[in-house]
mmCIF file of C-alpha atoms (C1' of nucleotides) in Angstrom:
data_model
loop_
_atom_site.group_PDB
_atom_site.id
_atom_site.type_symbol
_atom_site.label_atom_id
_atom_site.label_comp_id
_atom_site.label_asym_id
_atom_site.label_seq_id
_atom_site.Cartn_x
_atom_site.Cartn_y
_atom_site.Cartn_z
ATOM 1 C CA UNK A 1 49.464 123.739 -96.739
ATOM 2 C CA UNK A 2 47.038 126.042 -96.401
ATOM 3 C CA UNK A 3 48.688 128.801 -98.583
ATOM 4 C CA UNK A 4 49.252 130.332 -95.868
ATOM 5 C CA UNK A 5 52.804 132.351 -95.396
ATOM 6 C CA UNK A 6 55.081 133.924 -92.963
ATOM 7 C CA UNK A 7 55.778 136.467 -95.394
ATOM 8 C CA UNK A 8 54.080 139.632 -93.551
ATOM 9 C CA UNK A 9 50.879 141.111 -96.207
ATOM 10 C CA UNK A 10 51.659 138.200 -98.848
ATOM 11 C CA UNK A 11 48.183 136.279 -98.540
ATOM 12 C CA UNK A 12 45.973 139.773 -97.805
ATOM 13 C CA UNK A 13 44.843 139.975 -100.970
ATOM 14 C CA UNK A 14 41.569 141.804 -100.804
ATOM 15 C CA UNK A 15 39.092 139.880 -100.684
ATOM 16 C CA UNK A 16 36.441 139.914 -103.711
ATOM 17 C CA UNK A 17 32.983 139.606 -101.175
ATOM 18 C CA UNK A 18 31.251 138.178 -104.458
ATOM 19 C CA UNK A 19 32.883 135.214 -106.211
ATOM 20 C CA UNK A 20 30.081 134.875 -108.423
ATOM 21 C CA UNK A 21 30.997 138.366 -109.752
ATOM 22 C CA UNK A 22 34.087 137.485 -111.809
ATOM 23 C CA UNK A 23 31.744 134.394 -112.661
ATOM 24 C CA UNK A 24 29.702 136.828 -115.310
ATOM 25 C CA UNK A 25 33.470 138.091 -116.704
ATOM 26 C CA UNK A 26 34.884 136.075 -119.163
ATOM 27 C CA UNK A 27 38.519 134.466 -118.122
ATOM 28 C CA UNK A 28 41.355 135.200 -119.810
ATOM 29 C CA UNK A 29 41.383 134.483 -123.464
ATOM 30 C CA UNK A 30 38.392 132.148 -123.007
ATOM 31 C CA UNK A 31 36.319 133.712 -126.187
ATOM 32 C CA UNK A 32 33.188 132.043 -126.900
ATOM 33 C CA UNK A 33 32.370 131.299 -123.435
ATOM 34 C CA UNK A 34 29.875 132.885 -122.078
ATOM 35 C CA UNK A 35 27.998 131.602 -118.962
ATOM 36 C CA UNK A 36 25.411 134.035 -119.040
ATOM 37 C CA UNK A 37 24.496 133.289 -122.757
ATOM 38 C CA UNK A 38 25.634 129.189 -122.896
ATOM 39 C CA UNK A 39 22.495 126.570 -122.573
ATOM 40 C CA UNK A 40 21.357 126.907 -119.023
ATOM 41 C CA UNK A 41 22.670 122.703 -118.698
ATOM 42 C CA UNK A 42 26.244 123.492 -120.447
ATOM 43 C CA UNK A 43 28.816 124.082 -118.167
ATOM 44 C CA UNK A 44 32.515 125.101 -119.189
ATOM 45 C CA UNK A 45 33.550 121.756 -118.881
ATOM 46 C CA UNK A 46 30.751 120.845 -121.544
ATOM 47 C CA UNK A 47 31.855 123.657 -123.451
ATOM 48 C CA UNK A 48 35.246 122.181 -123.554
ATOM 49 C CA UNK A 49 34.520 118.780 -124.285
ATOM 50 C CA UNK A 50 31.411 119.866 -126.259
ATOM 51 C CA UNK A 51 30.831 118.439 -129.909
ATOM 52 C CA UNK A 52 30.784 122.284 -131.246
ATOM 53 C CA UNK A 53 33.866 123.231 -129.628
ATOM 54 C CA UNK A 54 37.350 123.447 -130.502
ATOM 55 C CA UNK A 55 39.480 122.972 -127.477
ATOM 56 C CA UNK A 56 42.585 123.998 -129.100
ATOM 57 C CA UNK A 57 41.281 127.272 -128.957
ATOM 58 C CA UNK A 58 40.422 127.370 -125.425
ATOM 59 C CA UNK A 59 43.941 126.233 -124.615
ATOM 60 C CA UNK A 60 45.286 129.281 -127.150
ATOM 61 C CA UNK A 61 43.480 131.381 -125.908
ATOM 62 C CA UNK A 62 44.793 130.444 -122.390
ATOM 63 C CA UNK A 63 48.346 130.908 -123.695
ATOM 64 C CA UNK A 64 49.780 134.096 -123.273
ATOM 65 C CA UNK A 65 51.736 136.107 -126.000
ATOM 66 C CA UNK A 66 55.369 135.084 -126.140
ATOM 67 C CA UNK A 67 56.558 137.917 -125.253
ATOM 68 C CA UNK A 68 55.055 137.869 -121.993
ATOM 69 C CA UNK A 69 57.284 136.435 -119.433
ATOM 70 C CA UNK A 70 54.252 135.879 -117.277
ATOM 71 C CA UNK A 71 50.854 133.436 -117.728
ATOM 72 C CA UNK A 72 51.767 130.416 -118.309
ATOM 73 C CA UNK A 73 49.994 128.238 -120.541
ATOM 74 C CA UNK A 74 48.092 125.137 -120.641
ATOM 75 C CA UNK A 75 50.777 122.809 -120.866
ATOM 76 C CA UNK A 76 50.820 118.931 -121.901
ATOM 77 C CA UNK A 77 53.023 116.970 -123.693
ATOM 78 C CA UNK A 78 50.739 116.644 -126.418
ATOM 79 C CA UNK A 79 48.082 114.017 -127.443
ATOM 80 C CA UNK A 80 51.733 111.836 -127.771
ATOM 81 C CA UNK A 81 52.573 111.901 -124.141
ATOM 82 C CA UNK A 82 49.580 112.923 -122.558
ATOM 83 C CA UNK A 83 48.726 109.154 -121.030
ATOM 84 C CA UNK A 84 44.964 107.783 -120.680
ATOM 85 C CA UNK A 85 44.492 108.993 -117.311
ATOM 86 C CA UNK A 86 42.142 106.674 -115.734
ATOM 87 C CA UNK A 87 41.951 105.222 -118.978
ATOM 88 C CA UNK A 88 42.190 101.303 -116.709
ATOM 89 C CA UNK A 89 39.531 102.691 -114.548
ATOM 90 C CA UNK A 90 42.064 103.026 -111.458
ATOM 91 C CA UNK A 91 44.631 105.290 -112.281
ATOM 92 C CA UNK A 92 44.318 107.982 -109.869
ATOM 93 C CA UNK A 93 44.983 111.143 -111.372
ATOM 94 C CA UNK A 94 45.471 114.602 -110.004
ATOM 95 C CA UNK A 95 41.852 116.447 -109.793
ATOM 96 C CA UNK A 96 40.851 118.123 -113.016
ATOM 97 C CA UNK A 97 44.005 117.757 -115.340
ATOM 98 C CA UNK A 98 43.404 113.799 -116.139
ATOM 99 C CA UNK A 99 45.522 113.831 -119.570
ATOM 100 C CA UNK A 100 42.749 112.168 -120.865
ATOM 101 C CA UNK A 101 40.931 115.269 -121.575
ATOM 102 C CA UNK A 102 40.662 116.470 -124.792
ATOM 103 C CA UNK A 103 41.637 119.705 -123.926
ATOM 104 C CA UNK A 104 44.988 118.165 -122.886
ATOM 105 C CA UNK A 105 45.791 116.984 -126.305
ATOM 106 C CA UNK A 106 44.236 120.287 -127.302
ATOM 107 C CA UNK A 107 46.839 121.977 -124.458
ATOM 108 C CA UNK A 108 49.742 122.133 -127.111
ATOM 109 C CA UNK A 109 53.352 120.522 -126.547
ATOM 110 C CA UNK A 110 54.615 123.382 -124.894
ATOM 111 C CA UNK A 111 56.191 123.112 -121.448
ATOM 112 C CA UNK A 112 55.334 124.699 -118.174
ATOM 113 C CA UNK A 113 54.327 127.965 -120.479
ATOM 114 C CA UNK A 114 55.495 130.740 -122.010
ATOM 115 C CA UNK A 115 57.691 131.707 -119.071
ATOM 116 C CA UNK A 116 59.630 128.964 -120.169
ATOM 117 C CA UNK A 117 60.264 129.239 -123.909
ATOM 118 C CA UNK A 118 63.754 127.990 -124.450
ATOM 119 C CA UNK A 119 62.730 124.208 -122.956
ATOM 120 C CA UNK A 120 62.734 121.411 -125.819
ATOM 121 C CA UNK A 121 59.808 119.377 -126.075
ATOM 122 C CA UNK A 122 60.987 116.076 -123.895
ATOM 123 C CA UNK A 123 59.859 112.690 -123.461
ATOM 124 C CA UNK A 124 59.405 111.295 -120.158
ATOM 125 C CA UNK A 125 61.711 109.022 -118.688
ATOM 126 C CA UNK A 126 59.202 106.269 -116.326
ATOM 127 C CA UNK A 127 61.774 105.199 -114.837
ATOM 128 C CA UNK A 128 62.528 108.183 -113.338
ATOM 129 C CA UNK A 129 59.322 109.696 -112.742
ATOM 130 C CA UNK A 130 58.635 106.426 -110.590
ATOM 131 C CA UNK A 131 61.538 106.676 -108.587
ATOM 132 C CA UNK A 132 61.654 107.095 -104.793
ATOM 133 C CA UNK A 133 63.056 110.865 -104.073
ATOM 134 C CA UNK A 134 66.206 111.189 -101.402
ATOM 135 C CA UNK A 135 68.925 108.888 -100.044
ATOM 136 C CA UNK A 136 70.258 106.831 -102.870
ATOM 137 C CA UNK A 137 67.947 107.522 -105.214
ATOM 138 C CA UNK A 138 67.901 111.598 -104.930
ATOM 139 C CA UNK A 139 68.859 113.773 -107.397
ATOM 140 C CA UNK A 140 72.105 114.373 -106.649
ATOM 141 C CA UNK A 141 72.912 110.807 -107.096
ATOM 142 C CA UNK A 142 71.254 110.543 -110.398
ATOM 143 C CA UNK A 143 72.932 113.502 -111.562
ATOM 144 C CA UNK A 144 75.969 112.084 -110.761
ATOM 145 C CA UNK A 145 75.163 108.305 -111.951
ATOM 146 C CA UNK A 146 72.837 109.463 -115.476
ATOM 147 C CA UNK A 147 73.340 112.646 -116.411
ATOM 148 C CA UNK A 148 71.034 113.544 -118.869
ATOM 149 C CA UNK A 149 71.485 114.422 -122.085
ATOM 150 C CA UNK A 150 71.478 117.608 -123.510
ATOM 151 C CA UNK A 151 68.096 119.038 -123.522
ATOM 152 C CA UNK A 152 66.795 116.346 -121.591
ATOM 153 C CA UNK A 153 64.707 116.611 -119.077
ATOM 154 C CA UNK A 154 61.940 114.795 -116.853
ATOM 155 C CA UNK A 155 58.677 115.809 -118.027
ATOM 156 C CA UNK A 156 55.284 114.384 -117.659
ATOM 157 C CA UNK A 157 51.605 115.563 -118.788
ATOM 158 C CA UNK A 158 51.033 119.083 -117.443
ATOM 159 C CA UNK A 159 47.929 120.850 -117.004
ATOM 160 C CA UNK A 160 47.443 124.324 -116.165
ATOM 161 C CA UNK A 161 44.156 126.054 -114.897
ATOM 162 C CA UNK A 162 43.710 129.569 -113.695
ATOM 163 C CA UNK A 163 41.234 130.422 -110.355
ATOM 164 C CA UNK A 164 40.054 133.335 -109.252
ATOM 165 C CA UNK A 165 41.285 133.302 -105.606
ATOM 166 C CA UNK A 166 42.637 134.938 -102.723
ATOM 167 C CA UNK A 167 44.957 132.099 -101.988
ATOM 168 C CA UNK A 168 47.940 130.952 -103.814
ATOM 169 C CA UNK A 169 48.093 126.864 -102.576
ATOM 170 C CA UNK A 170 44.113 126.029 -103.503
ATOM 171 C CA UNK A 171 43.907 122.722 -101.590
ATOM 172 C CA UNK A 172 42.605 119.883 -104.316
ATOM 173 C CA UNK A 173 42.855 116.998 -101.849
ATOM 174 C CA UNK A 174 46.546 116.152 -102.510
ATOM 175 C CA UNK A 175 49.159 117.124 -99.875
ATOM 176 C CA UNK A 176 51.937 118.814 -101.078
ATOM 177 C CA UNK A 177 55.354 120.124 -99.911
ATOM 178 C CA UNK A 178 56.549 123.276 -101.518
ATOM 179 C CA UNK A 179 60.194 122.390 -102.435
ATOM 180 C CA UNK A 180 60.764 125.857 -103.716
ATOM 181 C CA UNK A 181 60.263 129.870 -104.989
ATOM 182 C CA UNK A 182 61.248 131.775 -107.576
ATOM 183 C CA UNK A 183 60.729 135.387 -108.205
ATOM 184 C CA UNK A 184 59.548 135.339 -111.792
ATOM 185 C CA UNK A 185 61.792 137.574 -114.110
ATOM 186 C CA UNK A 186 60.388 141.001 -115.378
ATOM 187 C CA UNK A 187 58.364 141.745 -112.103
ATOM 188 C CA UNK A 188 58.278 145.470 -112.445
ATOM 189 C CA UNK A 189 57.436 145.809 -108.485
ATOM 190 C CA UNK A 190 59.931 143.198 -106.664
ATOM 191 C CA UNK A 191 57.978 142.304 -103.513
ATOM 192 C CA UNK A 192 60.733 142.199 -101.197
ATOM 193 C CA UNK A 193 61.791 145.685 -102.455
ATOM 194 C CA UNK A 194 58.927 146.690 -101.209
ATOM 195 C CA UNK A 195 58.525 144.918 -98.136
ATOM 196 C CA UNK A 196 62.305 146.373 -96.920
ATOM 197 C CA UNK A 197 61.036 150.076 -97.630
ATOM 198 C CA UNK A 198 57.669 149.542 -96.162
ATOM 199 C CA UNK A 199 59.232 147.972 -93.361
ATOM 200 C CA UNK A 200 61.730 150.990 -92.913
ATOM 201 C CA UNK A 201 59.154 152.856 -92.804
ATOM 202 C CA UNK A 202 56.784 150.940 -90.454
ATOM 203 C CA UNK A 203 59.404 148.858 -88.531
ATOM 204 C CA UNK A 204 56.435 148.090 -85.758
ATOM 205 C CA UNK A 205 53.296 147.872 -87.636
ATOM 206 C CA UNK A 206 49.908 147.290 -86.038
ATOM 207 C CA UNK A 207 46.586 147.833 -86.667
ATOM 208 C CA UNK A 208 45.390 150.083 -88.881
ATOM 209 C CA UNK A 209 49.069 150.697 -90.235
ATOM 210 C CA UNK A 210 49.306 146.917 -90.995
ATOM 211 C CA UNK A 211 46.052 146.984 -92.935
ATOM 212 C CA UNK A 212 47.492 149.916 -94.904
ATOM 213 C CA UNK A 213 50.859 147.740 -95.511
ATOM 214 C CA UNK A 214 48.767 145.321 -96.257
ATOM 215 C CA UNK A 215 47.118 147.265 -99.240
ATOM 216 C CA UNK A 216 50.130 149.313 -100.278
ATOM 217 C CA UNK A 217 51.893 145.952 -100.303
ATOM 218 C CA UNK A 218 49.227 144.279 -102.469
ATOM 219 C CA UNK A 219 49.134 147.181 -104.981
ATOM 220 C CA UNK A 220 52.834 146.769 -105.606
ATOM 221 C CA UNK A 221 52.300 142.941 -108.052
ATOM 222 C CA UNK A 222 55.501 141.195 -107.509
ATOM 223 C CA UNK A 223 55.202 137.930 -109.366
ATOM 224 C CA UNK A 224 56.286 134.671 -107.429
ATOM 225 C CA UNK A 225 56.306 131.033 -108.592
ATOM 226 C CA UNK A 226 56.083 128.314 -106.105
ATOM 227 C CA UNK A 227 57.012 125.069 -106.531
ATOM 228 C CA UNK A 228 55.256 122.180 -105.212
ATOM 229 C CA UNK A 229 55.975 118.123 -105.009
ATOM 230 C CA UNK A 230 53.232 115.551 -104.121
ATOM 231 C CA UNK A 231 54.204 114.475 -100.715
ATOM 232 C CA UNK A 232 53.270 110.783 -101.566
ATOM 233 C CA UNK A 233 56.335 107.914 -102.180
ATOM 234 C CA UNK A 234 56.358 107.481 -105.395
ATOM 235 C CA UNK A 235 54.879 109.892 -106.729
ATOM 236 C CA UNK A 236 56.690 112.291 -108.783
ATOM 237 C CA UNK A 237 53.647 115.078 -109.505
ATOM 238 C CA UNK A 238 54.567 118.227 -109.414
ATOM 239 C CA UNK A 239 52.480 122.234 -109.346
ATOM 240 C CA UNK A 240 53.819 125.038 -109.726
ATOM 241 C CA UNK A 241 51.396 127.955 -108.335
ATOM 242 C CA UNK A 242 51.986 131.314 -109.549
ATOM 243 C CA UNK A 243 49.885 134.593 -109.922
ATOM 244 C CA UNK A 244 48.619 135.911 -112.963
ATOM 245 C CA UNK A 245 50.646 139.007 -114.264
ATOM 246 C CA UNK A 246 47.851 140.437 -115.766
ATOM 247 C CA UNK A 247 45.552 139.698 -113.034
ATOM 248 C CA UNK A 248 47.013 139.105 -109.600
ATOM 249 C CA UNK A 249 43.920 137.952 -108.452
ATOM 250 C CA UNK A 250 43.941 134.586 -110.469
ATOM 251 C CA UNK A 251 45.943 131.953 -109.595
ATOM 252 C CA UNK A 252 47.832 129.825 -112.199
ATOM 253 C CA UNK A 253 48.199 126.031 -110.972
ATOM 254 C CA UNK A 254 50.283 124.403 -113.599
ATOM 255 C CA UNK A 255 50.110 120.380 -112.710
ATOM 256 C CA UNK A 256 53.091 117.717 -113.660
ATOM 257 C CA UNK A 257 52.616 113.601 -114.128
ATOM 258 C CA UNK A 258 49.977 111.585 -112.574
ATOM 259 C CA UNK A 259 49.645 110.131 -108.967
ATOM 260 C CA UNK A 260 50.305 107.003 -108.277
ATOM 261 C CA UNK A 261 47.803 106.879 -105.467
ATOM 262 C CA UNK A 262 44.583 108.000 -104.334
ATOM 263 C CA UNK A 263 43.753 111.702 -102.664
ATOM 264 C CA UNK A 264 44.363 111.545 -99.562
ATOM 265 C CA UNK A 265 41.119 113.531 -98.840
ATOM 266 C CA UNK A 266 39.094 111.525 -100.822
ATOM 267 C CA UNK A 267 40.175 108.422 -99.205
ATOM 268 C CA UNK A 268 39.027 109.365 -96.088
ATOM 269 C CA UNK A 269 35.522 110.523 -96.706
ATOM 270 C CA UNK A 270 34.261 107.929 -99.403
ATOM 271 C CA UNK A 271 33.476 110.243 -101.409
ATOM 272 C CA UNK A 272 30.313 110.767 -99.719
ATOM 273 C CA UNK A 273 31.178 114.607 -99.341
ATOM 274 C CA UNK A 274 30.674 116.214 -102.473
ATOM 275 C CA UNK A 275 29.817 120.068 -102.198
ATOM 276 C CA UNK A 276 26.290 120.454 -101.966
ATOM 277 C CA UNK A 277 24.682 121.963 -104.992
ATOM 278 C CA UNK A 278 21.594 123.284 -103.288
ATOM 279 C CA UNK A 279 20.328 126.393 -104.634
ATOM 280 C CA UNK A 280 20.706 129.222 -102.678
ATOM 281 C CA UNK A 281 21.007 132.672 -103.380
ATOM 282 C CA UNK A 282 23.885 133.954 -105.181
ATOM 283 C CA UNK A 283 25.311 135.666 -102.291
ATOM 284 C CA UNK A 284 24.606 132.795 -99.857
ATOM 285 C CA UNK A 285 26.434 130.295 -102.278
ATOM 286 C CA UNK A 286 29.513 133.239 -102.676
ATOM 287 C CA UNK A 287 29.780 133.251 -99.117
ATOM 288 C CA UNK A 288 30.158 129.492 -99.000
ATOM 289 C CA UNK A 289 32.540 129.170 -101.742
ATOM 290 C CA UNK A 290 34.878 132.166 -99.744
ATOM 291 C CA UNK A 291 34.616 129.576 -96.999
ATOM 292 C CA UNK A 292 35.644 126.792 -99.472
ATOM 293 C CA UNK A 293 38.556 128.854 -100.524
ATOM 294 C CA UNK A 294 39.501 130.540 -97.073
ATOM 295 C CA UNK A 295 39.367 127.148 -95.550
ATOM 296 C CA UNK A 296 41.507 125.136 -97.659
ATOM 297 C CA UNK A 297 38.662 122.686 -98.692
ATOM 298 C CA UNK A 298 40.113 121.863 -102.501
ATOM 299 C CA UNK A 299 38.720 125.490 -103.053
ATOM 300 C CA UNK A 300 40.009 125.094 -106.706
ATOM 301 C CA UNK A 301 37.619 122.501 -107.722
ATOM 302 C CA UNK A 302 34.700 123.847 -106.180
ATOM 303 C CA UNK A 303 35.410 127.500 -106.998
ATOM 304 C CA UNK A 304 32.956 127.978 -109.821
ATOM 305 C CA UNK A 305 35.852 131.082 -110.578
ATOM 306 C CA UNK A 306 38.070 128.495 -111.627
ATOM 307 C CA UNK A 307 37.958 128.191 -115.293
ATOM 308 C CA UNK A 308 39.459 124.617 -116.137
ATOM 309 C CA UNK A 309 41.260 124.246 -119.628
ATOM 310 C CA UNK A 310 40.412 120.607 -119.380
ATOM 311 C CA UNK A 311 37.784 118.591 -117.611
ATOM 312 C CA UNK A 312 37.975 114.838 -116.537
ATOM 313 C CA UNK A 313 35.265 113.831 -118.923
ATOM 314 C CA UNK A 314 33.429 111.633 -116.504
ATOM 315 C CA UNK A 315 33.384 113.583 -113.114
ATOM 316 C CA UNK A 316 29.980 114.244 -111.755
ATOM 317 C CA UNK A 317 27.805 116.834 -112.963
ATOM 318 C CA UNK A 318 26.130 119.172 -110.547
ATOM 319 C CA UNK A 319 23.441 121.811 -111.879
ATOM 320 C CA UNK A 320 23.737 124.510 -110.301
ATOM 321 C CA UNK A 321 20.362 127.026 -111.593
ATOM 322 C CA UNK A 322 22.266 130.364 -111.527
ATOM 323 C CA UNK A 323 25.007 129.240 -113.248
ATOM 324 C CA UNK A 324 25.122 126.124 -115.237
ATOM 325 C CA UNK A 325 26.418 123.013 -114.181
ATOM 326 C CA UNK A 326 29.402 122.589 -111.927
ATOM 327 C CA UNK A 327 31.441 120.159 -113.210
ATOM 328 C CA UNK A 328 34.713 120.039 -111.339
ATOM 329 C CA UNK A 329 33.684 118.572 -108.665
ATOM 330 C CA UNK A 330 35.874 115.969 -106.712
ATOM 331 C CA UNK A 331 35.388 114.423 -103.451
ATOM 332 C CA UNK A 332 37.619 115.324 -101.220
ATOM 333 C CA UNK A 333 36.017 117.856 -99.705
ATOM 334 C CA UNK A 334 36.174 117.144 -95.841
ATOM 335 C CA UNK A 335 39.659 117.457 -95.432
ATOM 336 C CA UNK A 336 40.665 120.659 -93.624
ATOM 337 C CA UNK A 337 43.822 122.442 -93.479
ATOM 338 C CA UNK A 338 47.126 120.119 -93.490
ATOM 339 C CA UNK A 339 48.846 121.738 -90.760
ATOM 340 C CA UNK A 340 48.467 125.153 -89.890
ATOM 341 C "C1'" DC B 1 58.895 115.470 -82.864
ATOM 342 C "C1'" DG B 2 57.256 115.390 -87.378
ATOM 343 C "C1'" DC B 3 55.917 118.008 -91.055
ATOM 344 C "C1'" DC B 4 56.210 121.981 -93.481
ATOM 345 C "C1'" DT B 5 57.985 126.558 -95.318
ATOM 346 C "C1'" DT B 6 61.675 129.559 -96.281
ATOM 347 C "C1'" DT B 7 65.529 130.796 -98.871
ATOM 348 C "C1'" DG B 8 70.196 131.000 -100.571
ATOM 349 C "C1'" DA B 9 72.927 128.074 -103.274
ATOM 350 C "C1'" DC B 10 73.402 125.169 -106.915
ATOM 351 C "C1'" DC B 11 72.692 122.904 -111.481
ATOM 352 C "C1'" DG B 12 71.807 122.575 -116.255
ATOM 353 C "C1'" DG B 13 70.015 124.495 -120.599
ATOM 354 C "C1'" DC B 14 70.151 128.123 -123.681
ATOM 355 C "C1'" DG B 15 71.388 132.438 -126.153
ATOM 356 C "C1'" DC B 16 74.873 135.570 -127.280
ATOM 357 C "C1'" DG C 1 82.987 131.055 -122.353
ATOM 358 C "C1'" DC C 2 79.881 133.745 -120.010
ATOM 359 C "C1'" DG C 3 75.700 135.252 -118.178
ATOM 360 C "C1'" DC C 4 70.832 134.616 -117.630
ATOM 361 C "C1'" DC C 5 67.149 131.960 -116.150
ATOM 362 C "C1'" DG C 6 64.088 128.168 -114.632
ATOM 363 C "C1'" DG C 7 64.024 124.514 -111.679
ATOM 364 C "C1'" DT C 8 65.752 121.986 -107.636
ATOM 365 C "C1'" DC C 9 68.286 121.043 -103.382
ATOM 366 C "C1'" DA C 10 68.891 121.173 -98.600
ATOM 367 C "C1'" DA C 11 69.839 123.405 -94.231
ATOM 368 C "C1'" DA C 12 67.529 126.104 -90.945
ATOM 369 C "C1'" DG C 13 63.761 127.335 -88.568
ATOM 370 C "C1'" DG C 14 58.643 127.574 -87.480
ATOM 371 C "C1'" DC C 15 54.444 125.505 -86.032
ATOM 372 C "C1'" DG C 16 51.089 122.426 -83.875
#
DNA sequence: CGCCTTTGACCGGCGC
DNA sequence: GCGCCGGTCAAAGGCG
């Protein structure tokens, strides 16, 4: 679970040595922004949930053109749909994408994103979001039993955030099985194209001629989608991970319903494990967050990089001197890789 | 042995 | 009706 993949070169993404770099560049579409010139105690989640700002236009400006197959967008049912995440206090909600958020209702009724632009705005069905996956009650079986109507389909809340990262799977305390992988449409560089010539080429490669696969193989974007299910019964959620088109080195982690149970992670350490916020240099705190993300530690929440369309309003606030306040922070922290 | 990834097949919605 | 496409299934195999 760690992102890690038997696909030869897929995870070798170079590796950017300062994290806090892309910090200073302004994410995708996120105009108005700026860390560098925002109030030394306003963090991006404060700019999102801030009086002065309009998240609608954070989530546009997340959204990608429709004519690009690629980036998804913010998704969300809507202000409608979009349930009071935590609203009783105890509804555990996936990290960062509570559909309480503002920004949620600001995140537009669109579906998984602009990949996806023929899918009808749908309602969600509880009674199948609650219910157990395989044997009687799989699929299959409900296909056969309920087919849906035309244009139905189970939905739930969505939220979508983009990280800068060298991993695909950024750990966020849940555990997930990856149920599935698509090679998104319009790739001009199809990865496994490229892996069958490089691999004519280099049938035995080692060394330096697998670091120069490695890099040849990274230079030629192919644009996979993976699909992800919360390994909890019961719970339906759902992620999709893909890389940005525009910028293969940020991740898009599109989220789907709400978990029915706590993290995992978080119930095992209390809580008590936050990330500490001590200031250190910049490149002392960049090399810690490369561990965060390198080690599977819910790198995504920690990952200053990751530039959140919508903020649990009441998660802990961190200040962090160099750069503002870190917001996303969630503890579940301690838990290392899943397996592998 | 259990959990997970991989991957080809399959399904359903949609546009033409 | 047909083809395209996104999403899902499930068998096979890998890993610790």
């Amino acid at each position: 679970m760690s992102g890690e993949s038997s696909e030869p070169y897929r995870h070798d993404f170079p590796f950017h040595d300062d994290l806090f770099s892309v910090f200073s560049q302004k994410p995708h579409g996120l105009q108005g922004f700026d860390p560098q010139t925002a109030p030394p105690f306003m963090s991006f989640g404060d700019y999102l949930h801030g009086s002065t700002t309009d998240c609608s236009l954070v989530a546009q400006g997340l959204d990608a053109p429709r004519s690009q197959p690629c980036d998804p967008v913010v998704g969300g049912d809507g202000g409608e749909n979009a349930p009071a995440g935590g609203a009783d206090g105890m509804t555990p909600v996936t990290p960062n994408f509570s559909a309480s958020s503002s920004s949620t209702e600001a995140a537009g009724d669109e579906d998984w994103g602009p990949c996806k632009v023929d899918q009808p705005k749908q309602e969600v069905q509880e009674e199948e979001k609650h219910a157990p996956r395989g044997g009687e009650g799989s699929d299959k079986a409900k296909k056969a039993n309920k087919p849906r109507k035309k244009g139905e389909r189970q939905r739930g809340p969505r939220f979508a955030f983009m990280t800068k990262s060298e991993v695909d799977h950024l750990e966020d305390g849940y555990r997930w099985r990856k149920y599935g992988q698509k090679a998104v449409k319009n790739s001009p560089y199809p990865r496994r194209v490229i892996y069958l010539i490089l691999h004519l080429l280099f049938p035995f490669p080692s060394g330096m001629h697998r670091r120069i696969l490695s890099v040849l193989a990274n230079l030629c974007i192919d644009h996979l989608r993976s699909y992800y299910r919360c390994t909890a019964q019961k719970c339906n959620v759902k992620k999709r991970v893909e890389r940005s088109c525009q910028d293969p080195t940020t991740v898009i982690t599109t989220y789907e319903g709400q978990h029915t149970h706590h993290s995992p992670a978080s119930l095992r350490g209390g809580g008590a494990h936050m990330l500490s916020p001590s200031p250190t240099t910049n490149l002392r705190r960049s090399v810690l967050l490369q561990q965060v993300s390198r080690g599977s530690s819910s790198a995504g929440y920690t990952n200053p990089n990751t530039y959140h369309a919508g903020l649990p309003p009441l998660l802990p606030q961190i200040h962090v001197p160099d750069h503002g306040l870190l917001q996303d922070i969630v503890p579940s922290f301690t838990h290392g890789n899943q397996r592998r």
